[in-house]
Amino acid sequence: MVKPATGDCTHAPRFRVKDAKARREGRAATRTDKPNREQEMPKYRVVTPKGASFTVAGSDYSYEREALDPIDAEIIEAPANEAEFIAAAKNADAIYAKGIPITKSIIDALESCKVITLGSVGVDSVDVKAATARGIPVTNIPDTFIEEVADHAMMLLLAGFRRLVEQDRMVRSGRWAEGRPALLKIPRLMGQTLGFISFGRVARAVAKRAAPFGLRMMAYDPFIQETLMYDHGVIPATLNEVLSQSDFVSMHAPARPEVHHMLTEKHFRQMKKGSIFINTGRGATVDEESLIKALQEGWIAHAALDVLEKEPPSHNNPILSMENVTLTAHVASASARFDEARKRRVGYELSLVLQGMWPVSCVNPSVLQSTALRRWQPVSMDRGPNS
C-alpha cells in the first residue's frame, strides 16, 4: 500500500501497489532488447528541470517514486532553461516545479498538464495566475515542516533579544567583561509583546512556543478569523497596532505579488526604537533598503533574518556588516526529515491528481470545481500558502 505523507493526510485514500519495479525493468528491457520496436512508455510523464533540487542535485527521486511507481508515472528531467524546458514539457501530464521559474510562457505551452507541484511552502516560482487561467491546479506543501520553521523563528527571537551573536563575539575576542553590561540594557522577556504579521500555520506554532515565556501576543491577518487568534491566546489587531505596540515583530506573510514590499520605511518608523524584527517568511515582503535604513538610523534595535530580498546576498550588502543583525541562510525549514518528508509529499500530490483526485493542498482551489478531478476529502479544504 502507498501510505499518505506522514502526519499530513489522515483521511487520504490508499492505492493498490502494482509491481512497479518489474514494470520499470520491463521498459528497460524493451528499450535494450527490442531497438526496432516502439519503446514502452509510462502511463504518466512528470517533467522537472534537470539538476534542480533543494538538497541533492541529480537524486534518483526515490522518495517521490514511492507514490508514483505504482501508478506507472515516470519523472523525466528536462533542460533547465525556458526554451528547451517548454519543448520537453509540452506533452507532460504534470510539472514538478523546482530550480527555474515556471513562467506564463511555459504554462501556456502545456497541452496535457493536469497539475503543477512544488516541494515548498512558497509558490513565487510559479505564475499561479497563468496556471489558474489555464485551469491547472498548483500545489504546495504548507504543512510539512511547520514545526521546524517555528523552532527557527523562536530561536531567532531569543538569539536577537539576548544578543547571542554579539555575546559570542565578545567572549572569543577577549572582551569577557563587556558581556554583562551590554545585557543590563535589555528588559526582561516576560511581559514583552510579540506581534505577528500574517497568522498562518507557522505563526500559530510560534505562538504556542512563545506563550510559556509570558509574552503578550497580537496579530494582523485580515484573512484569518479573529476567533482562531483568540484560541491561540493572540489578540487580533491592525497592522499599525502590531507595528507600534510590539517589542518583537515576526513576519510570516507569503511571497505573493500583493504583499511585495508590504513593509516599507513608513512601517519601520512606526516600530518601537528597542524592537526586534524577525523574518522567516520571504525576503521580498520587505523593502530591504528601508530595513537597512531603520537599523542604521536606530528606528529599530535589531533584525533577525532567515530570508533576504536577494539570496544569496551580494558581498557588499550592508546587512552583512551590521552588528545589530542576526542572519541564517534561508534554512528555517531544514531538519533531518526535511528532504524525505517534502519529496514524499510531492510524489503523493502528483499521484492523487494523476489518478483523477483533488490534491491535498491547492493554492488556486477555484480551478478544482472546473476540472474532472473528484473530491475525496471528508473535511474542509483549509489549505494554501497562507492558511
Tab-separated table of C-alpha atoms in Angstrom, residues 10-387:
chain	number	residue	atom	x	y	z
A	10	THR	CA	-5.044	11.377	7.791
A	11	HIS	CA	-8.080	10.753	5.600
A	12	ALA	CA	-6.181	10.186	2.373
A	13	PRO	CA	-7.116	7.274	0.124
A	14	ARG	CA	-4.816	4.313	-0.258
A	15	PHE	CA	-3.851	2.766	-3.561
A	16	ARG	CA	-3.120	-0.763	-4.660
A	17	VAL	CA	0.573	-1.260	-5.415
A	18	LYS	CA	1.355	-2.863	-8.730
A	19	ASP	CA	4.711	-4.484	-9.488
A	20	ALA	CA	6.343	-1.174	-10.335
A	21	LYS	CA	9.894	-2.498	-10.222
A	22	ALA	CA	9.091	-5.214	-12.723
A	23	ARG	CA	7.388	-2.688	-14.960
A	24	ARG	CA	10.436	-0.395	-14.924
A	25	GLU	CA	12.712	-3.318	-15.652
A	26	GLY	CA	10.357	-4.384	-18.418
A	27	ARG	CA	10.536	-0.962	-20.033
A	28	ALA	CA	14.315	-1.044	-19.788
A	29	ALA	CA	14.383	-4.484	-21.407
A	30	THR	CA	12.114	-3.261	-24.178
A	31	ARG	CA	14.457	-0.373	-24.886
A	32	THR	CA	17.547	-2.587	-24.804
A	33	ASP	CA	16.390	-5.822	-26.394
A	34	LYS	CA	13.937	-4.537	-28.984
A	35	PRO	CA	15.533	-1.486	-30.578
A	36	ASN	CA	13.368	-1.731	-33.674
A	37	ARG	CA	10.093	-1.650	-31.793
A	38	GLU	CA	8.412	1.350	-30.276
A	39	GLN	CA	9.651	1.802	-26.724
A	40	GLU	CA	7.173	1.104	-23.974
A	41	MET	CA	6.139	4.427	-22.486
A	42	PRO	CA	4.978	5.194	-18.942
A	43	LYS	CA	1.306	5.959	-18.443
A	44	TYR	CA	2.111	9.389	-16.992
A	45	ARG	CA	5.023	11.763	-17.644
A	46	VAL	CA	6.112	14.129	-14.869
A	47	VAL	CA	8.610	16.646	-16.231
A	48	THR	CA	11.010	18.510	-13.947
A	49	PRO	CA	14.046	20.783	-14.502
A	50	LYS	CA	17.307	18.852	-14.571
A	51	GLY	CA	19.719	19.103	-11.667
A	52	ALA	CA	17.424	21.269	-9.568
A	53	SER	CA	16.648	20.102	-6.061
A	54	PHE	CA	16.513	21.684	-2.635
A	55	THR	CA	19.267	19.479	-1.281
A	56	VAL	CA	20.635	16.825	-3.607
A	57	ALA	CA	21.109	17.542	-7.298
A	58	GLY	CA	20.722	14.530	-9.546
A	59	SER	CA	18.841	12.476	-6.977
A	60	ASP	CA	17.079	9.318	-8.085
A	61	TYR	CA	13.695	10.654	-6.918
A	62	SER	CA	13.246	7.542	-4.798
A	63	TYR	CA	11.015	9.290	-2.254
A	64	GLU	CA	8.734	10.798	-4.897
A	65	ARG	CA	8.589	7.473	-6.727
A	66	GLU	CA	7.129	5.644	-3.746
A	67	ALA	CA	3.759	7.078	-4.772
A	68	LEU	CA	4.448	7.418	-8.498
A	69	ASP	CA	5.821	3.989	-9.439
A	70	PRO	CA	2.601	2.134	-8.509
A	71	ILE	CA	0.593	4.232	-10.973
A	72	ASP	CA	3.207	3.956	-13.751
A	73	ALA	CA	4.279	7.599	-13.567
A	74	GLU	CA	7.837	8.458	-14.514
A	75	ILE	CA	9.817	11.581	-13.595
A	76	ILE	CA	11.662	12.929	-16.617
A	77	GLU	CA	14.341	15.591	-16.262
A	78	ALA	CA	14.365	18.355	-18.863
A	79	PRO	CA	16.939	21.095	-19.581
A	80	ALA	CA	16.753	23.889	-17.028
A	81	ASN	CA	16.281	26.734	-19.473
A	82	GLU	CA	12.921	28.006	-20.605
A	83	ALA	CA	13.047	27.245	-24.336
A	84	GLU	CA	14.258	23.657	-24.000
A	85	PHE	CA	12.051	23.015	-20.998
A	86	ILE	CA	8.998	24.110	-22.982
A	87	ALA	CA	9.874	21.665	-25.743
A	88	ALA	CA	10.305	18.800	-23.284
A	89	ALA	CA	7.258	19.619	-21.150
A	90	LYS	CA	4.769	20.329	-23.928
A	91	ASN	CA	3.022	16.957	-23.584
A	92	ALA	CA	3.722	16.404	-19.879
A	93	ASP	CA	0.953	15.125	-17.633
A	94	ALA	CA	2.413	17.050	-14.690
A	95	ILE	CA	5.174	19.508	-13.837
A	96	TYR	CA	7.384	19.077	-10.777
A	97	ALA	CA	8.431	22.711	-10.284
A	98	LYS	CA	11.876	23.453	-8.894
A	99	GLY	CA	15.039	25.234	-9.908
A	100	ILE	CA	13.637	27.528	-12.601
A	101	PRO	CA	10.607	29.837	-12.704
A	102	ILE	CA	7.547	28.198	-14.215
A	103	THR	CA	6.524	31.216	-16.256
A	104	LYS	CA	3.415	32.105	-18.208
A	105	SER	CA	5.266	31.136	-21.392
A	106	ILE	CA	5.906	27.651	-20.052
A	107	ILE	CA	2.370	27.248	-18.726
A	108	ASP	CA	0.729	28.450	-21.940
A	109	ALA	CA	2.743	25.866	-23.897
A	110	LEU	CA	1.494	22.937	-21.814
A	111	GLU	CA	-1.041	20.837	-23.703
A	112	SER	CA	-1.801	17.970	-21.312
A	113	CYS	CA	-0.722	19.184	-17.885
A	114	LYS	CA	-3.029	18.220	-15.026
A	115	VAL	CA	-1.061	19.743	-12.137
A	116	ILE	CA	1.998	21.821	-11.237
A	117	THR	CA	3.501	20.663	-7.943
A	118	LEU	CA	6.055	22.412	-5.730
A	119	GLY	CA	8.101	20.936	-2.908
A	120	SER	CA	7.947	24.146	-0.896
A	121	VAL	CA	5.561	26.378	1.004
A	122	GLY	CA	6.270	29.391	-1.181
A	123	VAL	CA	4.768	29.428	-4.665
A	124	ASP	CA	6.513	32.534	-6.010
A	125	SER	CA	8.449	30.495	-8.593
A	126	VAL	CA	5.210	29.596	-10.413
A	127	ASP	CA	2.946	32.028	-12.260
A	128	VAL	CA	-0.165	30.945	-10.368
A	129	LYS	CA	-2.338	33.451	-12.221
A	130	ALA	CA	-1.357	31.921	-15.573
A	131	ALA	CA	-1.960	28.411	-14.248
A	132	THR	CA	-5.379	29.425	-12.948
A	133	ALA	CA	-6.283	30.905	-16.322
A	134	ARG	CA	-5.428	27.541	-17.888
A	135	GLY	CA	-7.387	25.622	-15.238
A	136	ILE	CA	-4.265	23.901	-13.893
A	137	PRO	CA	-4.101	23.255	-10.119
A	138	VAL	CA	-0.893	24.370	-8.392
A	139	THR	CA	0.035	22.506	-5.214
A	140	ASN	CA	2.479	23.265	-2.434
A	141	ILE	CA	3.319	21.700	0.925
A	142	PRO	CA	2.308	24.213	3.601
A	143	ASP	CA	2.123	21.749	6.472
A	144	THR	CA	5.189	19.523	6.143
A	145	PHE	CA	7.848	21.499	8.028
A	146	ILE	CA	5.841	23.942	10.117
A	147	GLU	CA	7.479	22.834	13.360
A	148	GLU	CA	10.995	23.393	12.035
A	149	VAL	CA	10.254	26.929	10.854
A	150	ALA	CA	8.502	27.761	14.122
A	151	ASP	CA	11.502	26.474	16.082
A	152	HIS	CA	13.786	28.632	13.960
A	153	ALA	CA	11.644	31.738	14.384
A	154	MET	CA	11.648	31.288	18.153
A	155	MET	CA	15.406	30.737	18.094
A	156	LEU	CA	15.907	33.983	16.167
A	157	LEU	CA	13.668	35.839	18.616
A	158	LEU	CA	15.654	34.636	21.623
A	159	ALA	CA	19.058	34.990	19.957
A	160	GLY	CA	18.287	38.519	18.848
A	161	PHE	CA	16.774	39.524	22.178
A	162	ARG	CA	19.686	38.235	24.268
A	163	ARG	CA	22.217	39.396	21.649
A	164	LEU	CA	23.640	35.889	21.292
A	165	VAL	CA	25.936	36.591	18.335
A	166	GLU	CA	27.269	39.766	19.957
A	167	GLN	CA	27.890	37.940	23.245
A	168	ASP	CA	29.686	35.120	21.429
A	169	ARG	CA	31.992	37.588	19.670
A	170	MET	CA	32.815	39.317	22.940
A	171	VAL	CA	33.942	36.074	24.556
A	172	ARG	CA	36.001	34.976	21.543
A	173	SER	CA	37.745	38.343	21.236
A	174	GLY	CA	38.754	38.555	24.898
A	175	ARG	CA	36.044	41.066	25.871
A	176	TRP	CA	34.552	38.924	28.633
A	177	ALA	CA	33.894	41.840	30.955
A	178	GLU	CA	31.724	43.611	28.370
A	179	GLY	CA	29.059	40.909	28.206
A	180	ARG	CA	27.097	41.676	31.352
A	181	PRO	CA	26.978	45.477	30.918
A	182	ALA	CA	25.603	45.020	27.390
A	183	LEU	CA	22.675	42.951	28.659
A	184	LEU	CA	21.895	45.304	31.526
A	185	LYS	CA	20.227	47.490	28.892
A	186	ILE	CA	17.885	44.668	27.846
A	187	PRO	CA	14.488	44.334	29.606
A	188	ARG	CA	13.085	41.072	30.934
A	189	LEU	CA	11.439	38.937	28.241
A	190	MET	CA	8.325	38.168	30.282
A	191	GLY	CA	5.640	40.751	29.624
A	192	GLN	CA	7.041	41.883	26.283
A	193	THR	CA	4.738	41.953	23.239
A	194	LEU	CA	5.155	39.714	20.205
A	195	GLY	CA	3.301	40.847	17.095
A	196	PHE	CA	2.659	38.632	14.077
A	197	ILE	CA	2.171	39.865	10.540
A	198	SER	CA	0.136	37.042	8.971
A	199	PHE	CA	-1.152	34.336	11.278
A	200	GLY	CA	-0.903	31.147	9.263
A	201	ARG	CA	0.275	27.737	10.414
A	202	VAL	CA	3.856	28.757	11.219
A	203	ALA	CA	2.822	31.843	13.188
A	204	ARG	CA	0.361	29.750	15.194
A	205	ALA	CA	3.117	27.261	16.001
A	206	VAL	CA	5.368	30.140	17.097
A	207	ALA	CA	2.570	31.423	19.344
A	208	LYS	CA	2.454	28.049	21.115
A	209	ARG	CA	6.188	28.275	21.753
A	210	ALA	CA	6.095	31.904	22.857
A	211	ALA	CA	3.226	31.580	25.340
A	212	PRO	CA	5.258	29.839	28.104
A	213	PHE	CA	7.741	32.736	28.042
A	214	GLY	CA	4.983	35.044	29.234
A	215	LEU	CA	4.773	37.085	26.058
A	216	ARG	CA	1.701	39.141	25.245
A	217	MET	CA	0.760	38.364	21.634
A	218	MET	CA	-1.164	40.145	18.903
A	219	ALA	CA	-1.543	39.538	15.173
A	220	TYR	CA	-2.555	41.216	11.937
A	221	ASP	CA	-4.127	38.969	9.327
A	222	PRO	CA	-7.306	40.092	7.529
A	223	PHE	CA	-7.799	36.590	6.101
A	224	ILE	CA	-7.898	34.714	9.413
A	225	GLN	CA	-10.927	34.579	11.709
A	226	GLU	CA	-10.460	36.518	14.938
A	227	THR	CA	-11.808	33.599	16.972
A	228	LEU	CA	-8.892	31.454	15.751
A	229	MET	CA	-6.441	34.067	17.035
A	230	TYR	CA	-8.147	34.117	20.429
A	231	ASP	CA	-7.907	30.313	20.517
A	232	HIS	CA	-4.109	30.725	20.376
A	233	GLY	CA	-4.001	33.415	23.035
A	234	VAL	CA	-3.420	36.109	20.428
A	235	ILE	CA	-5.211	39.463	20.219
A	236	PRO	CA	-6.471	40.499	16.743
A	237	ALA	CA	-5.034	43.864	15.715
A	238	THR	CA	-4.497	46.230	12.818
A	239	LEU	CA	-1.127	46.420	11.104
A	240	ASN	CA	-0.472	49.810	12.697
A	241	GLU	CA	-1.251	48.410	16.149
A	242	VAL	CA	1.098	45.466	15.658
A	243	LEU	CA	3.931	47.722	14.492
A	244	SER	CA	3.552	50.414	17.145
A	245	GLN	CA	2.890	48.182	20.172
A	246	SER	CA	5.151	45.175	19.595
A	247	ASP	CA	8.605	44.611	21.058
A	248	PHE	CA	9.055	41.811	18.510
A	249	VAL	CA	7.522	41.884	15.034
A	250	SER	CA	7.540	38.464	13.368
A	251	MET	CA	6.905	38.483	9.620
A	252	HIS	CA	5.172	35.435	8.134
A	253	ALA	CA	3.474	36.788	5.001
A	254	PRO	CA	3.794	34.519	1.940
A	255	ALA	CA	5.555	35.586	-1.234
A	256	ARG	CA	2.689	36.803	-3.371
A	257	PRO	CA	2.505	39.830	-5.686
A	258	GLU	CA	0.047	41.646	-3.436
A	259	VAL	CA	2.456	41.589	-0.466
A	260	HIS	CA	5.649	42.525	-2.327
A	261	HIS	CA	7.382	45.187	-0.202
A	262	MET	CA	4.494	45.080	2.243
A	263	LEU	CA	6.766	46.718	4.818
A	264	THR	CA	8.472	49.961	3.795
A	265	GLU	CA	10.146	52.910	5.502
A	266	LYS	CA	6.901	54.287	6.919
A	267	HIS	CA	6.223	50.977	8.652
A	268	PHE	CA	9.657	50.708	10.273
A	269	ARG	CA	9.302	54.284	11.508
A	270	GLN	CA	6.176	53.171	13.410
A	271	MET	CA	8.027	50.485	15.351
A	272	LYS	CA	9.477	50.904	18.835
A	273	LYS	CA	13.122	52.003	18.985
A	274	GLY	CA	14.021	48.952	21.035
A	275	SER	CA	12.075	46.485	18.907
A	276	ILE	CA	13.357	43.436	17.053
A	277	PHE	CA	12.195	42.499	13.549
A	278	ILE	CA	12.122	38.786	12.681
A	279	ASN	CA	11.528	37.339	9.219
A	280	THR	CA	11.263	33.629	8.459
A	281	GLY	CA	8.767	34.126	5.629
A	282	ARG	CA	10.014	35.658	2.396
A	283	GLY	CA	12.545	38.437	1.871
A	284	ALA	CA	10.547	40.104	-0.892
A	285	THR	CA	7.766	41.020	1.535
A	286	VAL	CA	10.114	43.651	2.987
A	287	ASP	CA	11.725	46.635	1.280
A	288	GLU	CA	15.268	45.722	2.303
A	289	GLU	CA	16.656	49.219	1.758
A	290	SER	CA	14.105	50.542	4.232
A	291	LEU	CA	15.025	47.838	6.745
A	292	ILE	CA	18.712	48.703	6.397
A	293	LYS	CA	17.928	52.376	6.957
A	294	ALA	CA	15.823	51.527	10.007
A	295	LEU	CA	18.747	49.619	11.518
A	296	GLN	CA	21.279	52.312	10.650
A	297	GLU	CA	19.128	55.156	11.959
A	298	GLY	CA	18.114	53.344	15.142
A	299	TRP	CA	14.391	53.227	14.385
A	300	ILE	CA	14.562	49.581	15.491
A	301	ALA	CA	17.169	47.844	17.625
A	302	HIS	CA	17.798	44.559	15.845
A	303	ALA	CA	16.800	42.326	12.938
A	304	ALA	CA	16.897	38.518	12.988
A	305	LEU	CA	16.516	37.226	9.449
A	306	ASP	CA	16.389	33.842	7.759
A	307	VAL	CA	15.402	35.394	4.422
A	308	LEU	CA	16.642	38.313	2.341
A	309	GLU	CA	15.314	40.097	-0.712
A	310	LYS	CA	18.178	38.737	-2.823
A	311	GLU	CA	19.567	35.315	-1.947
A	312	PRO	CA	22.421	34.767	-1.518
A	313	PRO	CA	23.192	38.421	-0.737
A	314	SER	CA	25.844	40.311	-2.663
A	315	HIS	CA	29.148	40.740	-0.833
A	316	ASN	CA	28.531	44.476	-0.454
A	317	ASN	CA	25.086	44.183	1.129
A	318	PRO	CA	25.268	46.441	4.231
A	319	ILE	CA	23.336	43.885	6.270
A	320	LEU	CA	26.357	41.573	6.263
A	321	SER	CA	28.472	44.042	8.224
A	322	MET	CA	25.841	45.129	10.745
A	323	GLU	CA	26.335	44.007	14.333
A	324	ASN	CA	22.660	44.523	15.119
A	325	VAL	CA	21.590	41.820	12.661
A	326	THR	CA	21.397	38.051	13.199
A	327	LEU	CA	21.416	36.052	9.952
A	328	THR	CA	20.792	32.496	8.803
A	329	ALA	CA	20.840	31.251	5.206
A	330	HIS	CA	17.144	30.536	4.485
A	331	VAL	CA	17.427	27.294	6.428
A	332	ALA	CA	14.459	27.537	8.800
A	333	SER	CA	12.710	24.506	7.315
A	334	ALA	CA	15.780	22.254	7.315
A	335	SER	CA	15.987	19.181	9.538
A	336	ALA	CA	16.847	15.502	9.236
A	337	ARG	CA	13.321	14.790	7.973
A	338	PHE	CA	13.104	17.761	5.599
A	339	ASP	CA	14.172	16.190	2.298
A	340	GLU	CA	12.373	12.906	2.808
A	341	ALA	CA	9.117	14.459	4.016
A	342	ARG	CA	8.752	17.084	1.310
A	343	LYS	CA	9.676	14.721	-1.533
A	344	ARG	CA	7.228	12.072	-0.373
A	345	ARG	CA	4.550	14.739	-0.195
A	346	VAL	CA	5.363	15.890	-3.743
A	347	GLY	CA	5.003	12.343	-5.022
A	348	TYR	CA	1.742	11.921	-3.158
A	349	GLU	CA	0.202	15.135	-4.516
A	350	LEU	CA	1.211	14.172	-8.049
A	351	SER	CA	-0.228	10.676	-7.672
A	352	LEU	CA	-3.563	11.991	-6.428
A	353	VAL	CA	-4.117	14.322	-9.364
A	354	LEU	CA	-2.833	11.878	-11.974
A	355	GLN	CA	-5.411	9.378	-10.700
A	356	GLY	CA	-8.181	11.929	-11.034
A	357	MET	CA	-8.486	13.147	-7.445
A	358	TRP	CA	-8.206	16.534	-5.767
A	359	PRO	CA	-4.783	17.309	-4.315
A	360	VAL	CA	-4.381	17.804	-0.577
A	361	SER	CA	-3.105	21.383	-0.817
A	362	CYS	CA	-4.105	23.549	-3.771
A	363	VAL	CA	-3.114	27.225	-3.807
A	364	ASN	CA	-5.658	28.065	-6.524
A	365	PRO	CA	-8.624	25.933	-5.375
A	366	SER	CA	-11.078	27.784	-7.607
A	367	VAL	CA	-9.879	25.661	-10.537
A	368	LEU	CA	-10.790	22.360	-8.891
A	369	GLN	CA	-14.523	22.693	-9.465
A	370	SER	CA	-13.966	23.196	-13.189
A	371	THR	CA	-11.743	20.125	-13.595
A	372	ALA	CA	-12.725	16.493	-13.951
A	373	LEU	CA	-10.940	15.747	-10.677
A	374	ARG	CA	-13.127	14.241	-7.970
A	375	ARG	CA	-13.155	15.339	-4.368
A	376	TRP	CA	-12.331	12.673	-1.790
A	377	GLN	CA	-11.539	14.809	1.277
A	378	PRO	CA	-14.089	14.343	4.078
A	379	VAL	CA	-13.002	17.627	5.700
A	380	SER	CA	-12.954	21.257	4.611
A	381	MET	CA	-10.108	22.352	2.351
A	382	ASP	CA	-8.431	24.888	4.645
A	383	ARG	CA	-5.298	24.789	2.554
A	384	GLY	CA	-2.944	27.140	0.805
A	385	PRO	CA	0.222	29.167	1.352
A	386	ASN	CA	-1.325	31.408	3.999
A	387	SER	CA	-3.687	29.007	5.757
